[in-house]
């Protein structure tokens, strides 16, 4: 494609971030979370670049099937388990691990006729109240799993944190306590920690950690940057200036004519817009990098374009490189401006863009 808007994926950064995870949680196995097309980075290239993880975690059977078709033989966990009984046969054939978080899933397993047992992770709701069995049912469910002929020996135990990204929130310690109490005395591998818990709550690391966001070089923790944790952003959303013009004071820029030049000034137009996944809510004042220099977005972002204040950019010319987020401009900052979280921006990058891999 000739349009200058592109996504650059820094494969070396991905590998660097994995090594950071290994050194933060040296006794834990790493399950790389690659749901939602690897947080928008492309599941295929991410999985290929991370062959030395211990497992992959995905949201659904299609994603897992995609990985198997690529020849990936590592364990793959379906984080939400089987959605229907029909999926169980495929799950067994593809040798996938499944979470079991609800009574209907356990019943499906008990009633299925499979040619071999499947590997199961019992998901416990330690307080997030999204998926999982209540702590007081764990002993009984565990017993049913032990007795189920379709469950491979030995099931594993998992839970998920609601607020591990907040260092001063006591909820994570409370969830850990609830999980430990509910599973005390049970001989099984355990997994609790997402990215935030890997960084902020080492007591939760257990047998398996499940990093998503930090693998992609983004900080999940409030008010802490990736650089604070020696993580390197993997995705950069970049484009170019396709127009540079001088406007008079008082002249308006963009739809709604909502932004007016406070003085005579140069403005640039960048070939990227909300149809590429750049958030329209990140309004005037949002940082942007032009030619390596920090500048600001002005006016309303259009479908395929946005405007930039070039007063602070020397010698700006058509064709100059622009970074919307990535290696030089944390996506965390843009997410904050847009009233969202970096996860949503990364996942929302449009597939129409060219993806370019950068190695080393
Ligand atoms: C998405 C997900 C993760 C990864 O979370 P991050 O915050 O991206 O590290 C871990 N575990 C489960 C169950 C998930 O759904």
PDB file of C-alpha atoms and ligand atoms in Angstrom, residues 33 35 39 79-80 123 130 158-160 193-196 210-214 220 343, ligand 1:
ATOM      1  CA  UNK A  33      -1.137 -13.728  26.233  1.00  0.00           C
ATOM      2  CA  UNK A  35      -5.594 -12.762  22.440  1.00  0.00           C
ATOM      3  CA  UNK A  39      -3.171  -6.991  21.283  1.00  0.00           C
ATOM      4  CA  UNK A  79      -8.676 -18.407  28.834  1.00  0.00           C
ATOM      5  CA  UNK A  80     -12.467 -18.505  28.681  1.00  0.00           C
ATOM      6  CA  UNK A 123     -10.664 -20.800  37.330  1.00  0.00           C
ATOM      7  CA  UNK A 130     -16.060 -11.818  36.064  1.00  0.00           C
ATOM      8  CA  UNK A 158      -5.913 -20.018  38.260  1.00  0.00           C
ATOM      9  CA  UNK A 159      -7.449 -16.678  39.130  1.00  0.00           C
ATOM     10  CA  UNK A 160      -7.355 -13.153  37.735  1.00  0.00           C
ATOM     11  CA  UNK A 193      -0.336 -12.824  37.755  1.00  0.00           C
ATOM     12  CA  UNK A 194      -1.105 -10.593  34.777  1.00  0.00           C
ATOM     13  CA  UNK A 195       1.406  -7.910  33.717  1.00  0.00           C
ATOM     14  CA  UNK A 196       0.584  -5.539  36.557  1.00  0.00           C
ATOM     15  CA  UNK A 210       0.405 -14.544  32.262  1.00  0.00           C
ATOM     16  CA  UNK A 211       1.817 -11.340  30.770  1.00  0.00           C
ATOM     17  CA  UNK A 212      -0.066  -9.514  28.051  1.00  0.00           C
ATOM     18  CA  UNK A 213       0.436  -5.769  27.926  1.00  0.00           C
ATOM     19  CA  UNK A 214       4.007  -5.686  29.275  1.00  0.00           C
ATOM     20  CA  UNK A 220      -0.086  -1.469  32.941  1.00  0.00           C
ATOM     21  CA  UNK A 343      -4.986  -1.872  25.621  1.00  0.00           C
TER      22      UNK A 343
HETATM   23  C1  LIG B   1      -5.813 -10.667  29.118  1.00  0.00           C
HETATM   24  C2  LIG B   1      -5.467 -11.550  30.271  1.00  0.00           C
HETATM   25  C3  LIG B   1      -4.186 -11.535  30.837  1.00  0.00           C
HETATM   26  C4  LIG B   1      -3.107 -10.533  30.451  1.00  0.00           C
HETATM   27  O1  LIG B   1      -3.388  -9.288  31.058  1.00  0.00           O
HETATM   28  P1  LIG B   1      -2.363  -8.061  30.908  1.00  0.00           P
HETATM   29  O2  LIG B   1      -2.936  -7.030  31.798  1.00  0.00           O
HETATM   30  O3  LIG B   1      -2.403  -7.665  29.484  1.00  0.00           O
HETATM   31  O4  LIG B   1      -1.043  -8.577  31.323  1.00  0.00           O
HETATM   32  C5  LIG B   1      -3.910 -12.471  31.813  1.00  0.00           C
HETATM   33  N1  LIG B   1      -4.843 -13.361  32.228  1.00  0.00           N
HETATM   34  C6  LIG B   1      -6.089 -13.371  31.731  1.00  0.00           C
HETATM   35  C7  LIG B   1      -7.075 -14.354  32.248  1.00  0.00           C
HETATM   36  C8  LIG B   1      -6.462 -12.465  30.745  1.00  0.00           C
HETATM   37  O5  LIG B   1      -7.698 -12.470  30.261  1.00  0.00           O
END
